[in-house]
Amino acid sequence: MKFSPLVDELIQSLRCLPGVGPKSAQRMAFQLLERDRRAGLKLATALGSAMSDVGHCQSCRTFTEESLCPICASAKRGRAGIICVVETPADVLAIEAGGHFNGRYFVLLGHLSPLDGVGPEELGLARLEQHLAEGEVTELILATNPTVEGDATAHFIADIARRYEVSISRIAHGVPVGGELEYVDSTTLALSFNGRLPL
Amino acid sequence: MKFSPLVDELIQSLRCLPGVGPKSAQRMAFQLLERDRRAGLKLATALGSAMSDVGHCQSCRTFTEESLCPICASAKRGRAGIICVVETPADVLAIEAGGHFNGRYFVLLGHLSPLDGVGPEELGLARLEQHLAEGEVTELILATNPTVEGDATAHFIADIARRYEVSISRIAHGVPVGGELEYVDSTTLALSFNGRLPL
């Protein structure tokens, strides 16, 4: 036995969300139907308008419904002349939460992955090079993830950036603050020794 | 820094789903925006129509957009004269998956919980009593959850049903098939001894 068509359709559709299997989808559908139809309708509207209207910032490629995202639109952030390259919009949020970076971002929306058909074009590297060619950027910080693909992407971008007058750096990798040496993996520990700073 | 208004709204709205916190909501929103806008739009439509159109079956109170759910609409299921009382529509699905029950259901959509303002009226017990008064029901199986509230609800319904000519039973509680005695809690074990059957 299945549920009635509309309920069934809702449960099936909820499974498009990451990490939601058949049981969770069922629980979500019943929770909304039983307890919170208003929230469900609000979610339907929010989903509809976000899916149709949200595009990419023309300057940094993050998600926005305007032509420029709030950070790129801010003149103050542009004055610093620093661009930080990250993989996802979530990374932007993580860095902004610290409040220590006052430059702009460039969001790759992925990393180089030839097997999945993700090349320089998919990452918008032409747009990044255009930023560099305009000459307003003095520093490029590569903050892609410390994974094989992230590192490869960082090196690839560094190779492009060397053609322009811009200082290029990669964020430091090492023991996280509050972590214990005992539980840190050997690669991270090796990187933290290589990247040691004079005290 | 926040995201742009539409993205922010989407992330906030996704948090109405059970078990979805700020990080999961963000991941869901980005996954849909980056990878699967079509699925997102489909979900928006499914949510919208389910929230507006799905009501309750007039006979058993489960979710359906028709006046009767498929089970209540089936003459074959009514002929058995058995009603199984469950707490949620998900319980109906669990019992139907077994395929061993050929009667109808009555879905309480909750359990008695005076502190939360859930009384006999909220559980639709008047409708259930009406079924009993019509005289077509010969057996009432109480399959509420084996919790304090579920048990209380079962006893409350049994008290009502005793006024009518109907046999009343509660589903058996005991050691689940495939379980190991060693890991079964003492209350369940005690119930399984009390409910032992001649072999």
CSV table of C-alpha atoms in Angstrom, one decimal:
chain,number,residue,atom,x,y,z
A,1,MET,CA,0.0,0.0,0.0
A,2,LYS,CA,1.1,3.5,-0.8
A,3,PHE,CA,-0.2,6.8,0.6
A,4,SER,CA,-2.5,8.9,-1.4
A,5,PRO,CA,-0.9,10.4,-4.6
A,6,LEU,CA,-0.1,13.9,-3.2
A,7,VAL,CA,1.4,12.6,0.0
A,8,ASP,CA,3.4,10.0,-1.9
A,9,GLU,CA,4.6,12.7,-4.3
A,10,LEU,CA,5.7,14.9,-1.4
A,11,ILE,CA,7.6,12.0,0.3
A,12,GLN,CA,9.4,11.2,-3.0
A,13,SER,CA,10.2,14.8,-3.7
A,14,LEU,CA,11.7,15.3,-0.2
A,15,ARG,CA,14.3,12.7,-1.1
A,16,CYS,CA,16.1,15.1,-3.4
A,17,LEU,CA,17.5,16.7,-0.2
A,18,PRO,CA,21.0,15.5,0.7
A,19,GLY,CA,21.0,13.0,3.6
A,20,VAL,CA,17.2,12.3,3.4
A,21,GLY,CA,16.2,8.7,2.9
A,22,PRO,CA,12.8,7.1,2.6
A,23,LYS,CA,12.1,7.1,6.4
A,24,SER,CA,13.3,10.6,7.0
A,25,ALA,CA,11.3,11.9,4.1
A,26,GLN,CA,8.2,10.2,5.5
A,27,ARG,CA,8.8,11.7,8.9
A,28,MET,CA,9.3,15.2,7.4
A,29,ALA,CA,6.2,14.9,5.3
A,30,PHE,CA,4.0,13.8,8.3
A,31,GLN,CA,5.5,16.4,10.6
A,32,LEU,CA,4.7,19.2,8.1
A,33,LEU,CA,1.2,17.8,7.4
A,34,GLU,CA,0.4,17.2,11.0
A,35,ARG,CA,2.0,20.1,12.8
A,36,ASP,CA,3.1,22.9,10.6
A,37,ARG,CA,1.4,23.5,7.3
A,38,ARG,CA,2.2,27.2,7.3
A,39,ALA,CA,5.9,26.5,7.6
A,40,GLY,CA,5.5,23.9,4.7
A,41,LEU,CA,3.8,26.5,2.5
A,42,LYS,CA,6.5,29.1,3.4
A,43,LEU,CA,9.2,26.5,2.5
A,44,ALA,CA,7.4,25.9,-0.8
A,45,THR,CA,7.4,29.6,-1.7
A,46,ALA,CA,11.0,30.1,-0.6
A,47,LEU,CA,12.1,27.1,-2.6
A,48,GLY,CA,10.2,28.2,-5.7
A,49,SER,CA,11.6,31.7,-5.7
A,50,ALA,CA,15.2,30.7,-4.8
A,51,MET,CA,15.3,28.0,-7.5
A,52,SER,CA,14.0,30.4,-10.2
A,53,ASP,CA,15.6,33.7,-9.2
A,54,VAL,CA,18.9,33.0,-7.5
A,55,GLY,CA,21.9,33.3,-9.9
A,56,HIS,CA,25.5,33.9,-9.5
A,57,CYS,CA,27.3,37.1,-8.5
A,58,GLN,CA,29.0,38.5,-11.7
A,59,SER,CA,32.1,39.3,-9.8
A,60,CYS,CA,32.7,36.4,-7.4
A,61,ARG,CA,30.2,33.7,-8.6
A,62,THR,CA,28.6,33.2,-5.2
A,63,PHE,CA,24.8,32.7,-5.0
A,64,THR,CA,22.8,35.9,-5.2
A,65,GLU,CA,19.6,37.2,-6.9
A,66,GLU,CA,21.3,40.6,-7.6
A,67,SER,CA,24.0,41.1,-10.2
A,68,LEU,CA,26.5,41.6,-7.4
A,69,CYS,CA,26.6,40.0,-4.0
A,70,PRO,CA,26.7,42.2,-0.9
A,71,ILE,CA,30.5,41.7,-0.4
A,72,CYS,CA,31.4,42.5,-4.0
A,73,ALA,CA,29.0,45.5,-4.0
A,74,SER,CA,30.8,47.0,-1.0
A,75,ALA,CA,33.5,49.5,-2.1
A,76,LYS,CA,35.3,49.1,1.2
A,77,ARG,CA,35.9,45.4,0.6
A,78,GLY,CA,37.3,46.1,-2.9
A,79,ARG,CA,39.8,48.7,-1.7
A,80,ALA,CA,41.9,46.1,0.1
A,81,GLY,CA,42.8,44.6,-3.3
A,82,ILE,CA,42.8,41.1,-1.9
A,83,ILE,CA,40.9,38.2,-3.4
A,84,CYS,CA,40.4,35.0,-1.4
A,85,VAL,CA,39.7,31.9,-3.6
A,86,VAL,CA,37.3,29.4,-2.0
A,87,GLU,CA,35.5,26.3,-3.2
A,88,THR,CA,31.9,26.9,-2.0
A,89,PRO,CA,29.7,29.7,-0.8
A,90,ALA,CA,29.7,27.9,2.6
A,91,ASP,CA,33.4,28.6,2.8
A,92,VAL,CA,32.7,32.3,2.4
A,93,LEU,CA,30.4,32.2,5.4
A,94,ALA,CA,33.0,30.3,7.5
A,95,ILE,CA,35.7,32.9,6.8
A,96,GLU,CA,33.2,35.8,7.3
A,97,ALA,CA,32.3,34.3,10.7
A,98,GLY,CA,35.9,35.0,11.8
A,99,GLY,CA,35.6,38.7,10.7
A,100,HIS,CA,39.4,38.9,10.1
A,101,PHE,CA,39.4,39.1,6.3
A,102,ASN,CA,38.4,42.4,4.7
A,103,GLY,CA,39.0,41.6,1.0
A,104,ARG,CA,36.8,40.0,-1.6
A,105,TYR,CA,36.2,36.4,-2.5
A,106,PHE,CA,36.1,34.3,-5.6
A,107,VAL,CA,34.0,31.2,-5.4
A,108,LEU,CA,35.0,28.3,-7.7
A,109,LEU,CA,31.8,26.3,-7.0
A,110,GLY,CA,33.8,23.1,-7.0
A,111,HIS,CA,37.4,22.0,-7.6
A,112,LEU,CA,39.3,20.7,-10.7
A,113,SER,CA,38.1,17.2,-11.3
A,114,PRO,CA,38.7,16.1,-15.0
A,115,LEU,CA,37.0,12.8,-14.5
A,116,ASP,CA,33.8,14.5,-13.5
A,117,GLY,CA,34.2,17.0,-16.4
A,118,VAL,CA,35.0,19.9,-14.1
A,119,GLY,CA,37.8,21.9,-15.8
A,120,PRO,CA,39.0,25.5,-15.6
A,121,GLU,CA,35.9,26.7,-17.5
A,122,GLU,CA,33.5,25.2,-15.0
A,123,LEU,CA,35.3,26.9,-12.2
A,124,GLY,CA,35.1,30.3,-13.9
A,125,LEU,CA,38.9,30.8,-14.0
A,126,ALA,CA,38.6,33.1,-17.0
A,127,ARG,CA,36.6,35.5,-14.8
A,128,LEU,CA,39.3,35.3,-12.1
A,129,GLU,CA,42.0,36.0,-14.6
A,130,GLN,CA,40.1,39.0,-15.8
A,131,HIS,CA,40.1,40.3,-12.2
A,132,LEU,CA,43.9,39.9,-12.1
A,133,ALA,CA,44.3,41.5,-15.5
A,134,GLU,CA,42.4,44.6,-14.4
A,135,GLY,CA,45.3,45.3,-12.1
A,136,GLU,CA,43.3,46.2,-8.9
A,137,VAL,CA,44.3,43.0,-7.1
A,138,THR,CA,47.5,42.9,-5.2
A,139,GLU,CA,47.2,39.6,-3.3
A,140,LEU,CA,45.6,36.3,-4.1
A,141,ILE,CA,44.9,34.0,-1.2
A,142,LEU,CA,44.2,30.4,-2.1
A,143,ALA,CA,41.8,28.9,0.4
A,144,THR,CA,40.7,25.8,-1.4
A,145,ASN,CA,40.2,22.7,0.8
A,146,PRO,CA,43.4,20.8,1.9
A,147,THR,CA,42.5,17.8,-0.2
A,148,VAL,CA,44.2,16.4,-3.2
A,149,GLU,CA,41.8,18.1,-5.5
A,150,GLY,CA,41.8,21.3,-3.6
A,151,ASP,CA,45.6,21.4,-3.6
A,152,ALA,CA,45.7,20.7,-7.3
A,153,THR,CA,43.2,23.4,-8.0
A,154,ALA,CA,45.3,25.9,-5.9
A,155,HIS,CA,48.5,25.0,-7.8
A,156,PHE,CA,46.7,25.4,-11.1
A,157,ILE,CA,45.4,28.8,-10.1
A,158,ALA,CA,48.8,29.9,-8.8
A,159,ASP,CA,50.3,29.0,-12.2
A,160,ILE,CA,47.8,31.3,-13.9
A,161,ALA,CA,48.3,34.1,-11.4
A,162,ARG,CA,52.1,34.1,-11.7
A,163,ARG,CA,51.6,35.8,-15.1
A,164,TYR,CA,50.3,38.9,-13.3
A,165,GLU,CA,51.9,41.2,-10.7
A,166,VAL,CA,50.2,39.7,-7.7
A,167,SER,CA,51.5,38.1,-4.5
A,168,ILE,CA,50.1,34.5,-4.2
A,169,SER,CA,49.7,32.7,-0.9
A,170,ARG,CA,48.0,29.5,0.3
A,171,ILE,CA,46.4,29.4,3.8
A,172,ALA,CA,48.4,27.6,6.4
A,173,HIS,CA,47.8,24.0,7.2
A,174,GLY,CA,48.6,22.6,10.7
A,175,VAL,CA,47.4,21.7,14.1
A,176,PRO,CA,44.0,23.3,14.7
A,177,VAL,CA,43.6,25.6,17.8
A,178,GLY,CA,42.3,23.6,20.7
A,179,GLY,CA,43.4,20.3,19.1
A,180,GLU,CA,45.7,17.9,20.8
A,181,LEU,CA,48.9,16.8,19.0
A,182,GLU,CA,48.3,13.2,20.1
A,183,TYR,CA,45.2,13.0,17.9
A,184,VAL,CA,46.4,14.9,14.8
A,185,ASP,CA,47.2,12.9,11.7
A,186,SER,CA,50.8,12.6,10.6
A,187,THR,CA,50.4,14.6,7.3
A,188,THR,CA,48.9,17.5,9.2
A,189,LEU,CA,51.7,17.3,11.7
A,190,ALA,CA,54.3,17.2,9.0
A,191,LEU,CA,52.7,20.3,7.3
A,192,SER,CA,52.7,22.1,10.7
A,193,PHE,CA,56.4,21.5,11.1
A,194,ASN,CA,57.2,22.6,7.5
A,195,GLY,CA,55.2,25.8,8.0
A,196,ARG,CA,56.7,26.7,11.4
A,197,LEU,CA,57.0,30.4,12.1
A,198,PRO,CA,59.8,32.1,14.1
A,199,LEU,CA,58.6,33.1,17.6
B,1,MET,CA,27.6,38.5,6.8
B,2,LYS,CA,24.5,36.8,5.6
B,3,PHE,CA,23.7,35.4,2.2
B,4,SER,CA,21.5,37.2,-0.2
B,5,PRO,CA,17.8,37.5,1.0
B,6,LEU,CA,16.4,34.7,-1.1
B,7,VAL,CA,19.1,32.2,-0.2
B,8,ASP,CA,18.9,33.2,3.5
B,9,GLU,CA,15.1,32.8,3.4
B,10,LEU,CA,15.5,29.3,1.8
B,11,ILE,CA,18.0,28.2,4.5
B,12,GLN,CA,15.7,29.5,7.3
B,13,SER,CA,12.7,27.9,5.8
B,14,LEU,CA,14.4,24.5,5.4
B,15,ARG,CA,14.9,24.5,9.2
B,16,CYS,CA,11.1,23.8,9.7
B,17,LEU,CA,11.9,20.2,8.6
B,18,PRO,CA,12.5,17.8,11.6
B,19,GLY,CA,16.2,17.1,12.3
B,20,VAL,CA,17.5,19.9,10.1
B,21,GLY,CA,19.7,22.3,11.9
B,22,PRO,CA,21.5,25.4,10.5
B,23,LYS,CA,24.4,23.5,8.9
B,24,SER,CA,22.2,20.9,7.3
B,25,ALA,CA,19.8,23.5,6.0
B,26,GLN,CA,22.7,25.4,4.4
B,27,ARG,CA,24.0,22.2,2.8
B,28,MET,CA,20.5,21.3,1.5
B,29,ALA,CA,20.1,24.8,0.0
B,30,PHE,CA,23.5,24.8,-1.7
B,31,GLN,CA,23.0,21.3,-3.0
B,32,LEU,CA,19.7,22.2,-4.6
B,33,LEU,CA,21.0,25.5,-6.0
B,34,GLU,CA,24.2,24.0,-7.3
B,35,ARG,CA,23.2,20.6,-8.6
B,36,ASP,CA,19.5,20.1,-8.9
B,37,ARG,CA,17.2,23.1,-9.4
B,38,ARG,CA,14.6,21.0,-11.2
B,39,ALA,CA,14.3,18.7,-8.2
B,40,GLY,CA,14.0,21.8,-6.0
B,41,LEU,CA,11.2,23.2,-8.1
B,42,LYS,CA,9.4,19.9,-8.1
B,43,LEU,CA,9.7,19.8,-4.3
B,44,ALA,CA,8.3,23.3,-4.1
B,45,THR,CA,5.2,22.3,-6.2
B,46,ALA,CA,4.7,19.0,-4.3
B,47,LEU,CA,5.0,20.9,-0.9
B,48,GLY,CA,2.6,23.6,-2.1
B,49,SER,CA,-0.1,21.2,-3.3
B,50,ALA,CA,0.2,18.7,-0.4
B,51,MET,CA,0.0,21.5,2.2
B,52,SER,CA,-3.1,23.0,0.6
B,53,ASP,CA,-5.0,20.0,-0.6
B,54,VAL,CA,-4.3,17.0,1.7
B,55,GLY,CA,-6.9,16.6,4.4
B,56,HIS,CA,-8.0,13.7,6.5
B,57,CYS,CA,-9.9,10.5,5.5
B,58,GLN,CA,-13.5,11.0,6.7
B,59,SER,CA,-13.5,7.4,8.0
B,60,CYS,CA,-10.1,6.7,9.4
B,61,ARG,CA,-8.5,10.2,9.7
B,62,THR,CA,-5.3,9.3,7.8
B,63,PHE,CA,-3.9,11.8,5.3
B,64,THR,CA,-5.6,11.9,1.9
B,65,GLU,CA,-6.7,14.4,-0.6
B,66,GLU,CA,-9.9,12.4,-1.3
B,67,SER,CA,-12.8,12.1,1.1
B,68,LEU,CA,-11.9,8.4,1.7
B,69,CYS,CA,-8.4,6.9,1.7
B,70,PRO,CA,-7.7,3.9,-0.6
B,71,ILE,CA,-8.1,1.4,2.3
B,72,CYS,CA,-11.4,2.8,3.6
B,73,ALA,CA,-12.7,3.0,0.0
B,74,SER,CA,-12.1,-0.7,-0.5
B,75,ALA,CA,-15.2,-2.8,0.2
B,76,LYS,CA,-13.1,-5.9,0.7
B,77,ARG,CA,-11.3,-4.3,3.7
B,78,GLY,CA,-14.5,-3.2,5.3
B,79,ARG,CA,-16.1,-6.7,5.1
B,80,ALA,CA,-13.7,-8.1,7.7
B,81,GLY,CA,-15.3,-5.9,10.3
B,82,ILE,CA,-12.0,-5.4,12.1
B,83,ILE,CA,-10.6,-1.9,13.0
B,84,CYS,CA,-7.0,-1.5,14.0
B,85,VAL,CA,-6.3,1.7,16.0
B,86,VAL,CA,-2.9,3.2,15.5
B,87,GLU,CA,-1.2,6.5,16.4
B,88,THR,CA,0.1,7.7,13.1
B,89,PRO,CA,-0.2,7.2,9.3
B,90,ALA,CA,3.4,5.8,9.4
B,91,ASP,CA,2.1,3.0,11.6
B,92,VAL,CA,-0.5,2.1,8.9
B,93,LEU,CA,2.3,1.7,6.4
B,94,ALA,CA,4.4,-0.4,8.8
B,95,ILE,CA,1.4,-2.8,9.3
B,96,GLU,CA,0.5,-2.8,5.6
B,97,ALA,CA,4.1,-3.8,4.8
B,98,GLY,CA,3.5,-7.1,6.6
B,99,GLY,CA,0.4,-7.8,4.5
B,100,HIS,CA,-1.2,-9.9,7.2
B,101,PHE,CA,-4.0,-7.5,8.3
B,102,ASN,CA,-7.1,-7.3,6.1
B,103,GLY,CA,-9.3,-4.9,8.1
B,104,ARG,CA,-9.5,-1.1,8.3
B,105,TYR,CA,-7.6,1.3,10.4
B,106,PHE,CA,-8.4,4.2,12.7
B,107,VAL,CA,-5.6,6.8,12.9
B,108,LEU,CA,-5.6,8.8,16.2
B,109,LEU,CA,-2.9,11.2,14.9
B,110,GLY,CA,-1.3,11.3,18.4
B,111,HIS,CA,-2.0,9.9,21.8
B,112,LEU,CA,-3.8,11.2,24.9
B,113,SER,CA,-1.6,13.8,26.5
B,114,PRO,CA,-3.6,16.2,28.7
B,115,LEU,CA,-0.6,18.4,29.5
B,116,ASP,CA,-0.3,19.2,25.7
B,117,GLY,CA,-4.0,19.7,25.4
B,118,VAL,CA,-4.6,16.4,23.5
B,119,GLY,CA,-7.8,14.9,24.7
B,120,PRO,CA,-10.4,12.5,23.3
B,121,GLU,CA,-11.7,15.2,20.9
B,122,GLU,CA,-8.3,15.8,19.3
B,123,LEU,CA,-7.9,12.0,18.7
B,124,GLY,CA,-11.3,11.9,17.0
B,125,LEU,CA,-12.7,9.3,19.4
B,126,ALA,CA,-16.2,10.4,18.7
B,127,ARG,CA,-15.8,9.2,15.1
B,128,LEU,CA,-14.4,5.9,16.3
B,129,GLU,CA,-17.4,5.5,18.7
B,130,GLN,CA,-19.7,6.2,15.7
B,131,HIS,CA,-18.0,3.3,13.8
B,132,LEU,CA,-18.7,1.0,16.8
B,133,ALA,CA,-22.3,2.3,17.2
B,134,GLU,CA,-23.0,1.5,13.5
B,135,GLY,CA,-22.5,-2.2,14.5
B,136,GLU,CA,-20.4,-3.3,11.5
B,137,VAL,CA,-17.3,-3.7,13.6
B,138,THR,CA,-16.8,-7.0,15.4
B,139,GLU,CA,-13.2,-6.6,16.6
B,140,LEU,CA,-11.1,-3.7,17.7
B,141,ILE,CA,-7.3,-4.2,17.8
B,142,LEU,CA,-5.5,-1.5,19.8
B,143,ALA,CA,-2.0,-1.0,18.2
B,144,THR,CA,-1.0,2.2,19.9
B,145,ASN,CA,2.7,2.4,20.8
B,146,PRO,CA,3.9,0.5,23.9
B,147,THR,CA,4.7,3.7,25.8
B,148,VAL,CA,3.0,5.1,28.9
B,149,GLU,CA,0.9,7.4,26.8
B,150,GLY,CA,0.2,4.7,24.2
B,151,ASP,CA,-0.9,2.3,26.9
B,152,ALA,CA,-3.1,4.9,28.6
B,153,THR,CA,-4.7,5.7,25.2
B,154,ALA,CA,-5.4,2.0,24.6
B,155,HIS,CA,-7.0,1.6,28.0
B,156,PHE,CA,-9.1,4.7,27.5
B,157,ILE,CA,-10.4,3.5,24.1
B,158,ALA,CA,-11.0,0.0,25.5
B,159,ASP,CA,-13.3,1.6,28.2
B,160,ILE,CA,-15.3,3.3,25.5
B,161,ALA,CA,-15.5,0.2,23.3
B,162,ARG,CA,-16.8,-2.0,26.2
B,163,ARG,CA,-20.1,-0.3,25.8
B,164,TYR,CA,-20.6,-1.9,22.4
B,165,GLU,CA,-20.7,-5.6,21.3
B,166,VAL,CA,-17.1,-5.8,20.0
B,167,SER,CA,-14.1,-7.9,21.0
B,168,ILE,CA,-11.2,-5.8,22.1
B,169,SER,CA,-7.6,-6.8,22.0
B,170,ARG,CA,-4.1,-5.2,22.4
B,171,ILE,CA,-1.2,-6.3,20.1
B,172,ALA,CA,1.3,-8.5,21.9
B,173,HIS,CA,4.5,-7.1,23.4
B,174,GLY,CA,7.5,-9.2,23.8
B,175,VAL,CA,10.9,-10.2,22.4
B,176,PRO,CA,11.1,-9.1,18.7
B,177,VAL,CA,11.9,-11.8,16.2
B,178,GLY,CA,15.6,-12.0,15.5
B,179,GLY,CA,16.4,-10.3,18.8
B,180,GLU,CA,18.6,-11.8,21.5
B,181,LEU,CA,17.2,-12.3,25.0
B,182,GLU,CA,20.5,-10.9,26.4
B,183,TYR,CA,19.9,-7.5,25.0
B,184,VAL,CA,16.1,-7.2,25.6
B,185,ASP,CA,15.1,-4.8,28.5
B,186,SER,CA,13.6,-6.3,31.6
B,187,THR,CA,10.1,-4.8,31.1
B,188,THR,CA,9.8,-6.3,27.6
B,189,LEU,CA,11.0,-9.6,29.0
B,190,ALA,CA,8.5,-9.5,31.8
B,191,LEU,CA,5.7,-8.7,29.3
B,192,SER,CA,6.8,-11.6,27.1
B,193,PHE,CA,6.6,-14.0,30.0
B,194,ASN,CA,3.1,-12.7,31.0
B,195,GLY,CA,1.9,-13.1,27.4
B,196,ARG,CA,3.3,-16.6,26.9
B,197,LEU,CA,1.3,-18.9,24.6
B,198,PRO,CA,0.8,-22.6,24.9
B,199,LEU,CA,3.0,-24.5,22.4
